[in-house]
Amino acid sequence: MTYSGAARVFGHEHWLQEPKPKEEVLGLFPGLRLDLWTQTQLARAYVLLSVPPDIAPRVLKQLQETADNQELLALYAAFPLLPSGPALLPLATEAVRSNMRNVFEAIALHNPYPAQYFDEAAWNQLYLKAAFINCPLTKIYGLAERANASLSRILSDFAHERWAAGRNLAPDAWQVVFSFVEESLLPDLEHLFIDADIRQQQAATLVCYQNPYADARLLLEHFPMWTEEAQEGELTWPSLAQSWYEDY
Amino acid sequence: MQFPQMPFIDAHAHMVSRTTDDYEAMRAAGIVALIEPAFWLGQPRTEAGSFKDYFSSLVGWERFRASQFGIKHYCCIGLNSKEANNEALAEQVMELLPLYLMKEGVVAVGEIGYDDQTAAEDKYFRLQIALALETQLPIMIHTPHRDKKAGTTRSMDVLEEMGMSPDRVVIDHNNEETVREVLDRGYWAAFTIYPHTKMGNERMVDIIRQYGADRIIVDSACDWGVSDPLAVPKTAALMLERGIEEAQVRQVCYQNALQAYGQSGQMKESDWSENKGIDQSQRFSGTQY
Ligand SMILES: [Zn+2]
C-alpha cells in the first residue's frame, strides 16, 4: 500500500532539478538513466530497497501480480538497484513478455539488469522484441558485450522476413552483428548498401567499418559513400538512431 | 452518424468485454475518458486469484489498451453483489481490495450494492462502505434490476446509516421510478442507456426535461451483453435535436461525472486535456509478441 500510495504524495514530475549536475547522477549506476525518473518512481525504489533481500523475491512477485501500469514500470526500472540480483530473473523475463509497451521498455531500455543477468536466449528475445516493436535499440544497455552469433543469425532471418514484406529493419538493429560478420551475412550487407534509404546504407557502412573481417573491408571499398562520415565520427549508431526514430 | 462536437465521459463501461473497434469508435465520437467499474463477468468466478487478475487488468492492461486509442481509463474496485453470495470467496476478495483501492486512477469503490438483497450481499455491502470511508473514496452503487425501487431505497438507507455522505455516492441504473428519491436525498443519479430494454435514450430526454441536468449522469454500462458503447454521444445528439440546451447536455454527458468521481482526487480534466492525442508510439503493430 505504501508502494501504491507513493503516487498520492509525489507527482510524476522529474525529480532531478537543475542545477544538480546530471553527470554526477548518471555516474552512480552505469546504464541507469536516473535523470529520467519521476519523483514517484524514486520514492517507490526507496520502498523496494527497504524490503529485506531474503523475502524480496516473494514480496516483489506479489507486487508484480497486483501492480498497475506505473507501478510495474517503477518496479522493473529499479531492478538493477536491488540486492536480490539473479533471484529476480523470473520476474524480469515476465516483464519482457508484457504487452504494455512502457512496461516492456522499463526492463529493456536504460536498464543494466538484463545485460548482467539474462542468459543468451533471454537476451536475444529481449533484443528481437524491441526490434519488432520499434524501440530505439541504442537505448538497450550492454549491446556490444552481449552480442552473439545466434543473435546475428536470428536478426538476419528477421530482416529477410521484413524484406519479403517490403519493409526494412530499423538501421540500428544491425549494430549487434559487427563482430559476427561472416560469409552468410555478406549478402545482407550488400542488400543494405543498395537500399534506396541512405540510413540502411549507413548501417551497413558502420557494420563493415567496425568489422575486422577482410571481406567486410572489401565491401566497404566497393560501397565507400559513407565511409568518411564513419571515420570522422559523424556517423555513429546513436546518430543513425536519431535520424530514424521519431522522438529519440 | 454525426456526433456533437463536445467531449464526453462514459462513466460506466466494462471495456474488458469490448473490442478495439469499440475503442476506436468511442474516441471518434468524442469520448475522452471512461470509468470501468469492477463487476461480474457473466461466468461466476470460483477462485480469489480470478479476482486478483481481473482487478490487475483493470489497473494495468485495460488502462494501457485505452491509452492506445487516446482514451483516459479510470476504474472502480469492489466486490459485486452477485458474487458476494459466495461467502467463502467473498472473504478472500475483501482481503484483496485494500491492495487496489489506493492505486492511481481508482476513482471509487464500486460497483457495489444489492442484487437479490440477501444477507450476504448486505454484509459485504456494509463492509465495503466502511472501506470507502476509510480510504476516502466515493462509491458507485449498482441498483438491483429486480425489486429495483425498494432495493434502491434500501441502498441509500444503509449508506446513510453508515455515515456516507450522499454527495460522494453515484447511484446507477436509475429509471423514472427511482430518480426523484435519489435526487431528493442528495445523491448523484446515473442512467444507463440500454439499446433495447429498460432505459432508452428517448426516455432520457424526458427525464432531463423534467429534472434538469443537476447531478444527473448518462452512461452506457456497455459490457458482454447487448449494449452500446456509443450510448453517451448518441444520447447527447438526440438531446440536442430535441432542444435540450447544450450546457445541460455537457453537464450530464461530461461535467457531472468529472465532478462526482473527481472527489477521489484521482481524476482531473488535465489528465486528458494535456494529452497529446492518440499515443501511437504506445501501440504495438500486432496483437502480441
Ligand atoms: Zn456495470
XYZ file of C-alpha atoms in Angstrom, chain B residues 3-265:
263
model
C -21.964 13.394 -33.073
C -21.985 16.792 -31.383
C -18.572 18.439 -31.194
C -18.043 18.177 -27.454
C -16.046 15.961 -25.139
C -17.795 13.028 -23.446
C -17.122 10.842 -20.442
C -18.685 7.393 -20.302
C -18.962 6.982 -16.538
C -19.746 3.259 -16.677
C -18.194 0.971 -19.298
C -16.934 -2.608 -18.966
C -14.186 -2.384 -21.551
C -12.616 -5.773 -20.804
C -15.521 -7.145 -22.840
C -15.155 -4.739 -25.760
C -13.052 -4.730 -28.896
C -10.533 -2.275 -30.278
C -13.189 -1.299 -32.859
C -15.285 -0.060 -29.935
C -12.400 1.962 -28.549
C -11.786 3.481 -31.960
C -15.460 4.363 -32.436
C -15.729 5.808 -28.925
C -12.734 8.063 -29.449
C -14.017 9.157 -32.854
C -17.359 10.042 -31.255
C -15.632 12.308 -28.732
C -15.268 10.127 -25.630
C -12.116 11.367 -23.879
C -12.343 9.395 -20.636
C -14.268 6.483 -19.194
C -14.773 4.710 -15.902
C -14.731 0.939 -15.706
C -16.319 -0.370 -12.514
C -15.412 -3.851 -11.323
C -18.341 -6.184 -11.859
C -19.068 -9.821 -12.550
C -18.049 -11.452 -15.810
C -21.134 -13.480 -16.685
C -19.381 -16.677 -15.685
C -19.125 -16.872 -11.877
C -15.578 -16.860 -10.536
C -14.602 -19.696 -8.215
C -11.128 -18.580 -7.127
C -9.848 -15.436 -5.447
C -6.990 -15.446 -7.965
C -9.500 -14.764 -10.730
C -10.486 -11.575 -8.927
C -6.871 -10.600 -8.411
C -6.094 -10.938 -12.100
C -9.305 -9.101 -13.006
C -8.521 -6.154 -10.727
C -4.950 -6.109 -12.022
C -6.165 -5.985 -15.595
C -8.399 -3.003 -14.737
C -5.418 -1.000 -13.491
C -2.924 -2.490 -15.935
C -3.714 -3.960 -19.305
C -7.103 -2.298 -19.873
C -5.722 1.087 -18.878
C -2.931 0.588 -21.381
C -5.307 -0.610 -24.083
C -7.457 2.507 -23.707
C -4.408 4.772 -23.851
C -3.577 3.396 -27.284
C -6.788 4.979 -28.518
C -6.383 8.290 -26.735
C -8.962 7.482 -24.053
C -8.149 8.007 -20.384
C -9.218 4.946 -18.422
C -10.269 5.048 -14.755
C -11.782 2.292 -12.679
C -13.747 1.438 -9.571
C -12.668 -1.531 -7.469
C -15.129 -3.606 -5.471
C -16.838 -6.925 -4.873
C -20.083 -7.037 -6.837
C -23.290 -8.026 -5.105
C -23.908 -11.166 -7.171
C -20.618 -12.788 -6.221
C -20.871 -11.573 -2.631
C -23.238 -14.519 -2.224
C -20.296 -16.934 -2.427
C -19.162 -16.130 1.098
C -16.019 -18.241 1.230
C -14.795 -16.452 -1.880
C -16.065 -13.053 -0.758
C -13.923 -13.233 2.376
C -10.779 -13.640 0.281
C -11.786 -10.898 -2.145
C -12.257 -8.490 0.762
C -8.603 -9.060 1.633
C -7.572 -8.149 -1.908
C -9.470 -4.868 -2.082
C -7.110 -2.715 0.037
C -4.268 -3.616 -2.327
C -6.088 -1.891 -5.169
C -8.080 0.959 -3.654
C -5.079 3.230 -3.159
C -3.838 2.918 -6.722
C -3.728 5.796 -9.146
C -6.835 6.203 -11.274
C -9.093 4.261 -8.885
C -11.953 6.741 -8.546
C -14.438 4.861 -6.365
C -15.393 1.679 -4.569
C -17.796 0.001 -6.966
C -19.962 -1.149 -8.370
C -21.434 -2.443 -5.140
C -24.922 -2.696 -3.663
C -27.692 -5.273 -3.896
C -28.716 -7.902 -6.422
C -31.083 -10.350 -4.702
C -30.872 -8.348 -1.443
C -29.640 -11.350 0.572
C -27.982 -11.262 3.995
C -24.561 -11.957 2.436
C -24.994 -9.086 -0.014
C -25.900 -6.811 2.864
C -22.843 -7.890 4.857
C -20.322 -7.189 2.087
C -22.084 -4.012 1.033
C -21.599 -2.621 4.543
C -18.002 -3.789 4.773
C -17.222 -2.024 1.512
C -18.913 1.198 2.564
C -16.593 1.114 5.583
C -13.627 0.650 3.225
C -14.722 3.653 1.164
C -14.939 5.777 4.284
C -11.510 4.613 5.382
C -9.861 5.280 2.011
C -11.910 8.463 1.418
C -13.164 7.206 -1.908
C -16.566 7.853 -3.500
C -18.916 4.907 -4.112
C -20.638 3.686 -7.270
C -23.879 1.869 -6.489
C -25.337 -0.832 -8.703
C -29.073 -0.899 -8.072
C -30.867 -4.221 -8.447
C -32.796 -4.981 -11.620
C -35.472 -6.885 -9.699
C -37.358 -5.133 -6.914
C -35.446 -2.048 -8.015
C -37.329 0.665 -6.198
C -37.153 -0.957 -2.761
C -33.540 -2.037 -3.357
C -32.523 1.491 -4.279
C -34.172 2.948 -1.183
C -32.534 0.311 0.986
C -29.098 1.051 -0.517
C -29.450 4.712 0.411
C -30.709 3.881 3.904
C -27.657 1.735 4.579
C -25.250 4.304 3.125
C -26.646 6.987 5.390
C -26.723 4.692 8.392
C -23.007 4.043 7.857
C -22.275 7.766 7.646
C -21.512 8.008 3.936
C -22.217 11.453 2.552
C -24.733 11.301 -0.374
C -22.758 13.789 -2.459
C -19.921 11.231 -2.623
C -22.162 8.468 -3.969
C -23.369 7.813 -7.525
C -26.496 5.647 -7.690
C -26.509 3.958 -11.096
C -29.114 2.237 -13.298
C -31.886 4.637 -12.298
C -35.263 4.870 -14.022
C -38.335 7.115 -13.819
C -39.427 5.324 -10.669
C -36.239 5.825 -8.663
C -34.834 9.148 -9.813
C -36.870 11.505 -7.676
C -35.955 9.966 -4.339
C -32.276 9.613 -5.336
C -32.024 13.298 -6.243
C -34.100 14.459 -3.295
C -31.794 12.659 -0.888
C -28.753 14.415 -2.372
C -27.131 11.622 -4.415
C -25.789 11.685 -7.957
C -28.218 9.831 -10.235
C -26.753 7.901 -13.156
C -28.780 6.475 -16.014
C -27.673 3.575 -18.120
C -28.864 3.743 -21.708
C -29.742 0.238 -22.891
C -30.362 -0.284 -26.600
C -33.478 -2.471 -26.407
C -34.711 -2.671 -22.840
C -35.065 -0.554 -19.712
C -33.764 2.999 -20.251
C -33.763 4.074 -23.874
C -32.318 7.415 -24.899
C -35.760 8.803 -25.792
C -36.817 8.411 -22.172
C -33.603 10.109 -21.109
C -34.633 13.268 -22.938
C -37.870 13.387 -20.940
C -36.014 12.900 -17.673
C -33.732 15.864 -18.367
C -36.800 17.932 -19.290
C -38.432 17.045 -16.009
C -35.490 17.051 -13.586
C -32.933 19.311 -15.241
C -29.249 18.415 -15.508
C -28.023 18.840 -11.949
C -26.414 15.693 -10.520
C -27.582 13.552 -13.448
C -25.107 11.360 -15.314
C -25.655 9.418 -18.545
C -23.626 6.241 -19.164
C -23.607 3.176 -21.407
C -22.687 0.349 -19.000
C -21.548 -1.444 -22.135
C -20.372 -4.958 -21.320
C -20.517 -8.527 -22.633
C -24.259 -8.339 -23.237
C -26.235 -6.442 -25.837
C -25.158 -2.876 -25.162
C -23.909 0.184 -26.994
C -20.518 1.782 -26.281
C -21.703 4.893 -28.138
C -24.790 5.357 -25.960
C -23.488 8.589 -24.390
C -22.680 10.507 -27.616
C -25.857 9.150 -29.245
C -27.994 10.341 -26.343
C -26.247 13.716 -26.473
C -27.067 14.015 -30.166
C -30.710 13.192 -29.511
C -30.973 15.646 -26.618
C -29.655 18.483 -28.768
C -32.014 17.502 -31.560
C -34.924 17.653 -29.098
C -33.944 21.109 -27.968
C -32.144 20.414 -24.693
C -29.618 23.194 -24.062
C -26.037 22.435 -24.947
C -24.831 23.384 -21.465
C -27.183 20.806 -19.962
C -26.048 18.127 -22.383
C -22.479 18.839 -21.447
C -23.359 18.578 -17.778
C -24.951 15.134 -17.966
C -22.582 13.662 -20.538
C -19.305 15.042 -19.184
C -19.127 17.550 -16.347
C -21.155 15.788 -13.654
C -19.190 12.546 -13.937
C -15.954 14.502 -13.655
C -17.237 16.349 -10.616
C -18.627 13.286 -8.844
C -15.646 10.990 -9.371
C -13.145 13.837 -9.239
C -13.834 13.826 -5.493
C -11.442 10.856 -5.346
C -8.569 13.203 -6.202
